[in-house]
Amino acid sequence: MTIDLNAPEIRAAVALTDALIEGEQHDRHVPGISAGIVYDQDLLWQRGYGYANLEKQIPADVQTVYRIASITKLFTATMLMKLRDAGKLSLDDSIEKYLPGFKIKSSFVDARPPTFRQVASHAAGLPREGNHEGWRDMNMPTAETLLQSLGGLEAVFPTMVEPKYSNLAVAMMGYALSKIAGQDYGSYVEANVLQPLGMDASGFDRSRYGERHYAIGYDETADGMSPSPHWDEQGFRPGGGMYSTVEDITKFIALQFRDQAASKQVLGSSTIREMQMPVSVTPDFETGFGIGWGMRRLAGCKVIGHSGGLPGYTTNISLVPSLKLAVIVFTNTGTNPVEISHKVLDLLIPVFQRQIKRQETPASAEEITSWKPYLGRYGQRAVGDVMDIEVIDGKLMATSPGADPKTFVRLQRHDDHRFRMIGGGGSGDLVTFEFDAEGNVIGLMLGAYPMARRPNS
């Protein structure tokens, strides 16, 4: 369903977003921010704040190139799913099958080698980092050197207990994927993901970006902002080595909202939906991971996304698949863009929900009159459950006495005397009304469950 993006409420929400991010940039002492709002296939709004280069006073804008850090992991997950869809691997294969040196000790009962699914959803229980000095001297080891250094490491948790974020595991998975593809990781992603999506400004080679469009990363010191040291990713490229812009990352976000066959562009819809479903969740059930995507509940919606952090750069993309809405926040210093994105979504989600609701075509007076024979109370013959069929706000609804209105189910006409359930545990199933010889409604089938009409209802 499309909505009117020029509606006064949406224009006002965008203006508030602009003011909000401008305030955050000032309060957090961020040299530069490039931000955007994506709706469905388009960049609805974008703006740059401050400077990509303080020394040269080059403003940040939608085409400013940032190190997107761990957002790169989403492209590694996309590579994984492309190879899976091509029949090159199974998500439940152990990575060790393709990368024999990927062995990390585990003292847990019934330990097994971690699988692609577990690593991509951070459910393998592996340590966050490997044995190296890369975060001290900013020179990460090569993939082969990292692989050879795994002997002293041990699993932190059993598999599939709770999410344990691991840069190490994703780096090694990317190395395994490059061997399966028979192609260098960066070359594969550029040829099979970035180029098909038209992400021409994105890639892995810092030298291709000129001064005009590259964001210098900064650290805040007692003397002000100073350029951050360069992080040489080497073997950690699959976990954080990519460069991109707000304009380019919009094209990757748009893919997540697109219905298409697998042969059309990068990934098909069923694979995209598979990646966006939870695989591992925290014990409090508040956050988790799908295949690559982090996820949480925000403003009553499932929000998926990923953040990134490297010296001088912090980034975030947050998507609401049910609304085809997303927020992008790229910065060139250490801050918390996730907080900024979520403040924006807290503002935008209810506005877009109201706009979608307004787009619903109201039932005609004739349609509402035609529902009258169905109205009443029904009971399930086997277990005694009770359900009311009633008209609420011009919609035919199935409700339960005393239940939270959020649990009410809308009935959408399918054909004569059959309605599709929208919402609830039976969403998608049919409600079929039953009649006696005189044409009176005597019951219904709630999917496969019979319910009899109660007397005097």
Coordinates of C-alpha atoms in Angstrom, one line a residue:
M1 CA 0.0 0.0 0.0
T2 CA 1.4 3.4 -1.0
I3 CA 0.9 6.5 1.1
D4 CA 0.8 10.2 0.4
L5 CA 4.4 11.3 1.2
N6 CA 3.3 14.9 0.8
A7 CA 0.7 14.6 3.6
P8 CA 1.1 17.5 6.1
E9 CA 1.8 15.1 9.0
I10 CA 4.7 13.4 7.1
R11 CA 6.2 16.7 6.1
A12 CA 6.0 17.8 9.7
A13 CA 7.6 14.6 10.9
V14 CA 10.5 15.0 8.4
A15 CA 11.0 18.6 9.6
L16 CA 11.2 17.4 13.2
T17 CA 13.6 14.7 12.1
D18 CA 15.8 17.4 10.6
A19 CA 15.8 19.4 13.8
L20 CA 16.3 16.3 15.9
I21 CA 19.5 15.2 14.1
E22 CA 20.8 18.7 13.9
G23 CA 20.5 18.9 17.7
E24 CA 22.1 15.5 18.1
Q25 CA 25.1 16.6 16.0
H26 CA 25.6 19.7 18.1
D27 CA 25.1 18.0 21.5
R28 CA 27.3 15.0 20.7
H29 CA 30.1 17.1 19.1
V30 CA 30.0 15.2 15.9
P31 CA 32.0 16.8 13.1
G32 CA 29.8 15.4 10.3
I33 CA 26.6 13.4 9.9
S34 CA 25.0 12.2 6.7
A35 CA 21.4 11.0 7.2
G36 CA 18.4 9.8 5.3
I37 CA 14.9 8.4 5.5
V38 CA 14.0 5.7 3.0
Y39 CA 10.4 4.8 2.1
D40 CA 10.0 1.7 0.0
Q41 CA 12.2 2.2 -3.1
D42 CA 13.2 5.8 -2.6
L43 CA 15.3 8.1 -0.5
L44 CA 12.4 10.2 0.9
W45 CA 14.7 12.7 2.7
Q46 CA 18.4 13.3 3.2
R47 CA 20.7 15.9 4.6
G48 CA 24.3 16.4 5.7
Y49 CA 25.3 18.2 8.9
G50 CA 28.6 19.7 9.6
Y51 CA 31.8 18.7 7.8
A52 CA 33.2 15.6 6.2
N53 CA 36.6 17.3 6.4
L54 CA 37.1 19.9 9.1
E55 CA 40.5 21.1 7.9
K56 CA 39.2 21.8 4.4
Q57 CA 35.7 22.7 5.5
I58 CA 34.1 20.2 3.1
P59 CA 30.5 19.7 4.1
A60 CA 29.0 16.3 4.7
D61 CA 26.2 15.3 2.3
V62 CA 24.4 12.4 0.8
Q63 CA 27.3 11.5 -1.4
T64 CA 30.0 11.6 1.4
V65 CA 31.9 8.3 1.6
Y66 CA 32.1 6.8 5.1
R67 CA 33.6 3.6 6.4
I68 CA 30.4 1.8 7.3
A69 CA 32.3 -0.7 9.5
S70 CA 30.2 -3.7 10.7
I71 CA 27.3 -2.9 8.3
T72 CA 29.6 -4.7 5.9
K73 CA 28.4 -7.9 7.7
L74 CA 25.1 -7.6 5.9
F75 CA 26.8 -7.8 2.6
T76 CA 28.7 -10.9 3.8
A77 CA 25.4 -12.4 4.8
T78 CA 24.0 -11.5 1.4
M79 CA 27.0 -13.3 -0.2
L80 CA 26.2 -16.3 2.0
M81 CA 22.6 -16.5 0.8
K82 CA 23.5 -16.1 -2.8
L83 CA 25.9 -19.0 -2.6
R84 CA 23.3 -21.0 -0.7
D85 CA 20.6 -20.2 -3.3
A86 CA 23.1 -21.3 -6.0
G87 CA 23.4 -24.7 -4.3
K88 CA 27.0 -24.2 -3.3
L89 CA 26.4 -24.8 0.4
S90 CA 23.8 -25.4 3.1
L91 CA 23.2 -23.0 6.0
D92 CA 23.6 -26.0 8.3
D93 CA 26.9 -27.1 6.9
S94 CA 29.8 -26.6 9.3
I95 CA 32.2 -23.9 8.1
E96 CA 35.0 -26.4 8.9
K97 CA 33.8 -28.5 6.0
Y98 CA 35.0 -25.8 3.6
L99 CA 37.7 -24.2 5.8
P100 CA 39.4 -27.2 7.6
G101 CA 41.6 -24.9 9.8
F102 CA 38.5 -23.3 11.4
K103 CA 38.6 -25.1 14.7
I104 CA 37.9 -23.5 18.0
K105 CA 37.9 -25.7 21.2
S106 CA 34.8 -26.1 23.2
S107 CA 34.4 -27.5 26.7
F108 CA 30.6 -27.7 26.4
V109 CA 28.8 -31.0 26.2
D110 CA 27.9 -32.3 22.7
A111 CA 29.9 -29.5 21.1
R112 CA 29.9 -29.5 17.3
P113 CA 31.6 -27.3 14.7
P114 CA 29.8 -24.0 14.1
T115 CA 27.6 -23.8 11.1
F116 CA 27.0 -20.9 8.6
R117 CA 23.6 -20.3 10.1
Q118 CA 25.0 -20.1 13.6
V119 CA 27.8 -17.7 12.7
A120 CA 25.7 -15.5 10.5
S121 CA 23.2 -15.1 13.4
H122 CA 25.9 -14.8 16.1
A123 CA 24.6 -18.0 17.7
A124 CA 27.8 -20.0 17.5
G125 CA 29.0 -19.0 21.0
L126 CA 32.4 -18.0 19.6
P127 CA 34.7 -15.3 21.1
R128 CA 34.3 -11.8 19.8
E129 CA 38.0 -11.4 18.6
G130 CA 40.9 -13.6 17.8
N131 CA 44.5 -13.7 19.0
H132 CA 46.0 -10.6 17.5
E133 CA 47.2 -7.1 18.2
G134 CA 45.1 -5.5 15.4
W135 CA 43.0 -3.3 17.7
R136 CA 46.2 -2.0 19.3
D137 CA 48.3 -1.1 16.2
M138 CA 45.3 -0.8 13.7
N139 CA 46.8 -3.5 11.4
M140 CA 44.6 -6.5 11.4
P141 CA 46.1 -9.9 10.4
T142 CA 45.4 -11.5 7.1
A143 CA 42.7 -14.2 7.0
E144 CA 45.3 -17.0 6.7
T145 CA 47.3 -15.6 9.7
L146 CA 44.2 -15.3 11.7
L147 CA 43.2 -18.9 10.8
Q148 CA 46.5 -20.2 12.0
S149 CA 46.2 -18.4 15.3
L150 CA 42.9 -20.0 16.5
G151 CA 44.5 -22.8 18.5
G152 CA 44.5 -21.0 21.8
L153 CA 40.8 -19.9 21.6
E154 CA 37.8 -21.5 23.2
A155 CA 34.1 -21.1 22.7
V156 CA 32.4 -18.7 25.2
F157 CA 28.9 -20.3 25.1
P158 CA 27.3 -23.5 23.8
T159 CA 25.8 -23.0 20.3
M160 CA 22.2 -21.6 20.1
V161 CA 22.1 -20.4 23.7
E162 CA 22.1 -16.6 23.2
P163 CA 23.6 -14.2 20.8
K164 CA 27.4 -13.7 21.2
Y165 CA 28.6 -11.1 18.6
S166 CA 31.8 -12.3 17.0
N167 CA 33.9 -10.3 14.5
L168 CA 36.3 -13.3 14.4
A169 CA 33.6 -15.7 13.3
V170 CA 32.2 -13.5 10.5
A171 CA 35.7 -12.8 9.2
M172 CA 36.4 -16.5 9.0
M173 CA 33.0 -17.2 7.4
G174 CA 33.8 -14.6 4.7
Y175 CA 37.1 -16.3 4.1
A176 CA 35.3 -19.7 3.7
L177 CA 32.8 -18.1 1.4
S178 CA 35.6 -16.7 -0.9
K179 CA 37.0 -20.2 -1.1
I180 CA 33.6 -21.6 -2.0
A181 CA 33.0 -18.9 -4.6
G182 CA 36.5 -19.3 -6.0
Q183 CA 36.9 -15.5 -5.9
D184 CA 38.3 -12.9 -3.5
Y185 CA 35.7 -11.7 -1.0
G186 CA 35.7 -8.1 -2.1
S187 CA 35.7 -8.9 -5.8
Y188 CA 32.7 -11.2 -5.3
V189 CA 30.6 -8.7 -3.4
E190 CA 31.4 -5.9 -5.9
A191 CA 30.5 -8.0 -8.9
N192 CA 27.5 -9.8 -7.4
V193 CA 25.9 -7.4 -5.0
L194 CA 27.1 -3.8 -5.4
Q195 CA 27.2 -3.6 -9.2
P196 CA 23.8 -5.2 -9.8
L197 CA 22.3 -2.7 -7.3
G198 CA 24.0 0.2 -8.9
M199 CA 26.0 1.0 -5.8
D200 CA 28.8 2.5 -7.8
A201 CA 30.2 4.6 -4.9
S202 CA 30.6 1.6 -2.6
G203 CA 33.5 -0.7 -2.3
F204 CA 36.6 -1.8 -0.4
D205 CA 39.4 0.3 -1.9
R206 CA 40.1 3.5 0.0
S207 CA 42.4 4.9 -2.7
R208 CA 39.5 5.4 -5.2
Y209 CA 37.9 8.1 -3.1
G210 CA 39.1 11.7 -3.7
E211 CA 39.3 14.3 -1.0
R212 CA 36.0 16.0 -2.0
H213 CA 33.8 13.1 -1.1
Y214 CA 35.7 11.2 1.6
A215 CA 34.8 11.7 5.3
I216 CA 37.8 12.0 7.5
G217 CA 37.3 10.1 10.8
Y218 CA 37.9 12.1 14.0
D219 CA 38.6 11.4 17.6
E220 CA 37.6 13.9 20.3
T221 CA 40.6 14.9 22.4
A222 CA 41.2 17.5 25.1
D223 CA 42.5 19.7 22.3
G224 CA 39.5 19.2 20.0
M225 CA 39.0 16.9 17.1
S226 CA 42.0 15.1 15.6
P227 CA 42.1 12.6 12.7
S228 CA 41.7 9.0 13.7
P229 CA 44.3 6.4 12.9
H230 CA 43.6 4.3 9.7
W231 CA 42.3 0.8 10.4
D232 CA 43.8 -1.7 8.0
E233 CA 41.2 -4.5 7.9
Q234 CA 43.0 -7.1 5.8
G235 CA 41.5 -10.5 7.0
F236 CA 38.6 -8.7 8.7
R237 CA 37.3 -7.2 5.5
P238 CA 34.1 -9.4 5.6
G239 CA 33.4 -8.0 9.1
G240 CA 33.9 -4.3 8.5
G241 CA 35.9 -3.2 5.5
M242 CA 33.3 -1.6 3.2
Y243 CA 32.9 2.1 2.2
S244 CA 29.6 3.6 1.2
T245 CA 27.3 6.6 1.1
V246 CA 23.8 7.4 2.2
E247 CA 22.7 7.5 -1.4
D248 CA 24.2 4.1 -2.2
I249 CA 23.1 2.3 0.9
T250 CA 19.5 3.4 0.1
K251 CA 19.7 1.0 -2.9
F252 CA 20.6 -1.9 -0.6
I253 CA 17.8 -1.0 1.8
A254 CA 15.3 -0.8 -1.1
L255 CA 16.2 -4.4 -2.0
Q256 CA 14.9 -5.4 1.5
F257 CA 11.5 -4.0 0.7
R258 CA 11.2 -5.4 -2.9
D259 CA 9.0 -8.3 -4.0
Q260 CA 10.9 -10.1 -6.8
A261 CA 12.0 -13.5 -8.1
A262 CA 15.4 -14.8 -7.2
S263 CA 16.6 -14.3 -10.8
K264 CA 15.8 -10.6 -10.9
Q265 CA 18.4 -8.8 -8.7
V266 CA 20.8 -10.2 -6.1
L267 CA 18.3 -12.1 -3.9
G268 CA 14.7 -13.2 -4.2
S269 CA 11.9 -12.2 -1.8
S270 CA 11.7 -15.5 0.0
T271 CA 15.4 -15.4 0.8
I272 CA 15.2 -11.8 2.0
R273 CA 12.3 -12.7 4.3
E274 CA 14.3 -15.7 5.6
M275 CA 17.2 -13.4 6.5
Q276 CA 14.9 -11.1 8.4
M277 CA 13.4 -13.8 10.7
P278 CA 14.9 -14.4 14.1
V279 CA 17.4 -17.2 14.6
S280 CA 18.9 -16.3 18.0
V281 CA 17.4 -14.1 20.7
T282 CA 18.6 -12.7 24.0
P283 CA 17.2 -14.4 27.2
D284 CA 14.9 -11.4 27.8
F285 CA 13.6 -11.7 24.3
E286 CA 14.2 -8.1 23.6
T287 CA 16.8 -8.3 20.9
G288 CA 18.3 -10.9 18.5
F289 CA 19.7 -11.7 15.1
G290 CA 18.4 -13.2 11.9
I291 CA 20.8 -14.1 9.1
G292 CA 23.1 -11.0 9.3
W293 CA 20.4 -8.7 10.6
G294 CA 20.2 -7.5 14.2
M295 CA 16.6 -7.0 15.4
R296 CA 14.6 -5.5 18.2
R297 CA 11.1 -4.3 19.0
L298 CA 10.6 -0.6 18.8
A299 CA 7.3 1.4 19.0
G300 CA 5.4 -1.9 18.6
C301 CA 7.2 -2.9 15.4
K302 CA 10.0 -5.3 14.5
V303 CA 13.0 -3.2 13.6
I304 CA 16.0 -4.8 11.8
G305 CA 19.3 -3.2 11.1
H306 CA 23.0 -3.1 11.8
S307 CA 25.4 -0.6 13.3
G308 CA 29.1 -0.2 12.8
G309 CA 32.0 1.3 14.7
L310 CA 35.7 1.8 13.7
P311 CA 38.2 4.5 14.8
G312 CA 36.6 7.7 13.6
Y313 CA 33.4 6.2 12.2
T314 CA 30.1 5.1 13.7
T315 CA 27.2 4.1 11.5
N316 CA 23.7 2.7 11.6
I317 CA 20.8 1.6 9.4
S318 CA 17.5 0.7 11.0
L319 CA 14.6 -0.7 8.9
V320 CA 10.9 -1.4 9.7
P321 CA 9.9 -4.0 7.1
S322 CA 6.2 -3.9 7.9
L323 CA 6.2 -0.1 6.9
K324 CA 8.9 -0.2 4.3
L325 CA 10.5 2.5 6.3
A326 CA 14.2 3.0 7.2
V327 CA 16.6 5.5 8.7
I328 CA 20.3 5.9 7.9
V329 CA 22.8 7.7 10.1
F330 CA 26.5 7.8 9.2
T331 CA 29.0 9.8 11.3
N332 CA 32.7 10.5 11.2
T333 CA 33.5 10.2 14.9
G334 CA 32.8 7.9 17.9
T335 CA 29.1 8.4 19.0
N336 CA 25.9 6.3 19.1
P337 CA 24.0 6.5 15.8
V338 CA 21.7 3.7 17.0
E339 CA 20.2 6.1 19.6
I340 CA 19.7 8.7 16.9
S341 CA 18.1 6.3 14.5
H342 CA 15.7 5.0 17.1
K343 CA 14.7 8.5 18.2
V344 CA 13.8 9.2 14.6
L345 CA 11.9 5.9 14.3
D346 CA 10.0 6.6 17.5
L347 CA 8.8 9.8 15.8
L348 CA 8.2 8.4 12.3
I349 CA 6.6 5.0 13.0
P350 CA 3.2 6.2 14.5
V351 CA 3.0 8.9 11.7
F352 CA 3.4 6.3 8.9
Q353 CA 1.0 3.9 10.7
R354 CA -1.6 6.6 10.8
Q355 CA -1.1 7.4 7.1
I356 CA -1.4 3.7 6.2
K357 CA -4.6 3.4 8.2
R358 CA -6.0 6.5 6.4
Q359 CA -5.4 4.8 3.0
E360 CA -7.7 1.9 3.9
T361 CA -10.9 2.1 1.8
P362 CA -13.8 2.3 4.2
A363 CA -16.6 -0.2 3.8
S364 CA -19.7 1.1 2.1
A365 CA -23.1 1.3 3.8
E366 CA -24.2 -1.6 1.6
E367 CA -21.3 -3.7 2.6
I368 CA -21.8 -3.1 6.3
T369 CA -25.5 -4.0 5.9
S370 CA -24.5 -7.2 4.2
W371 CA -22.6 -8.3 7.3
K372 CA -25.7 -8.1 9.6
P373 CA -26.5 -11.9 9.3
Y374 CA -23.1 -12.8 10.6
L375 CA -23.1 -10.7 13.7
G376 CA -23.3 -12.4 17.1
R377 CA -21.6 -14.7 19.5
Y378 CA -20.1 -18.1 18.6
G379 CA -18.8 -20.9 20.7
Q380 CA -16.3 -23.7 19.9
R381 CA -18.1 -27.0 20.3
A382 CA -15.1 -28.9 21.6
V383 CA -13.4 -26.6 24.2
G384 CA -15.9 -23.8 24.8
D385 CA -14.0 -20.8 23.5
V386 CA -16.2 -17.8 22.8
M387 CA -15.9 -15.3 19.9
D388 CA -18.0 -12.3 18.9
I389 CA -18.4 -11.1 15.3
E390 CA -19.1 -7.4 15.3
V391 CA -18.7 -4.2 13.4
I392 CA -16.0 -1.8 14.8
D393 CA -15.1 1.4 13.1
G394 CA -16.6 0.2 9.9
K395 CA -14.7 -3.1 9.9
L396 CA -16.0 -6.6 10.4
M397 CA -14.0 -7.9 13.4
A398 CA -13.7 -11.1 15.4
T399 CA -13.2 -10.3 19.1
S400 CA -13.1 -12.1 22.4
P401 CA -15.1 -10.8 25.4
G402 CA -12.8 -8.8 27.7
A403 CA -9.7 -9.2 25.5
D404 CA -7.3 -6.5 24.6
P405 CA -8.4 -4.7 21.4
K406 CA -4.9 -5.2 20.0
T407 CA -5.8 -8.9 19.7
F408 CA -9.0 -8.3 17.6
V409 CA -8.9 -9.9 14.2
R410 CA -10.2 -8.2 11.1
L411 CA -12.3 -10.2 8.6
Q412 CA -11.7 -9.3 5.0
R413 CA -14.2 -10.6 2.4
H414 CA -12.8 -13.4 0.3
D415 CA -16.0 -14.4 -1.5
D416 CA -19.6 -15.3 -0.7
H417 CA -19.8 -16.0 3.1
R418 CA -16.0 -16.5 3.4
F419 CA -13.6 -14.0 5.0
R420 CA -9.9 -13.9 5.4
M421 CA -8.5 -13.3 8.9
I422 CA -6.1 -10.4 9.2
G423 CA -4.0 -10.6 12.4
G424 CA -4.0 -13.0 15.3
G425 CA -2.9 -16.6 15.4
G426 CA -5.1 -17.6 12.5
S427 CA -4.0 -14.8 10.2
G428 CA -4.4 -15.8 6.6
D429 CA -6.9 -18.6 7.3
L430 CA -10.6 -18.4 6.2
V431 CA -13.7 -17.9 8.3
T432 CA -16.6 -19.7 6.6
F433 CA -20.2 -19.0 7.8
E434 CA -22.6 -21.9 7.8
F435 CA -26.4 -21.8 7.1
D436 CA -29.4 -23.9 7.8
A437 CA -32.1 -24.7 5.2
E438 CA -33.9 -21.5 5.9
G439 CA -30.8 -19.4 5.2
N440 CA -30.0 -18.5 8.8
V441 CA -26.4 -18.4 10.0
I442 CA -26.0 -21.3 12.5
G443 CA -22.2 -21.4 12.9
L444 CA -18.9 -20.9 11.3
M445 CA -15.7 -22.7 10.5
L446 CA -12.7 -20.8 12.0
G447 CA -10.2 -22.3 9.7
A448 CA -10.6 -26.0 10.5
Y449 CA -12.4 -25.4 13.9
P450 CA -16.2 -25.5 14.0
M451 CA -18.0 -22.8 16.1
A452 CA -21.8 -22.8 16.8
R453 CA -23.8 -19.7 16.9
R454 CA -25.1 -19.1 20.4
P455 CA -28.8 -18.7 20.9
N456 CA -30.2 -15.1 20.9
S457 CA -27.1 -13.7 19.3

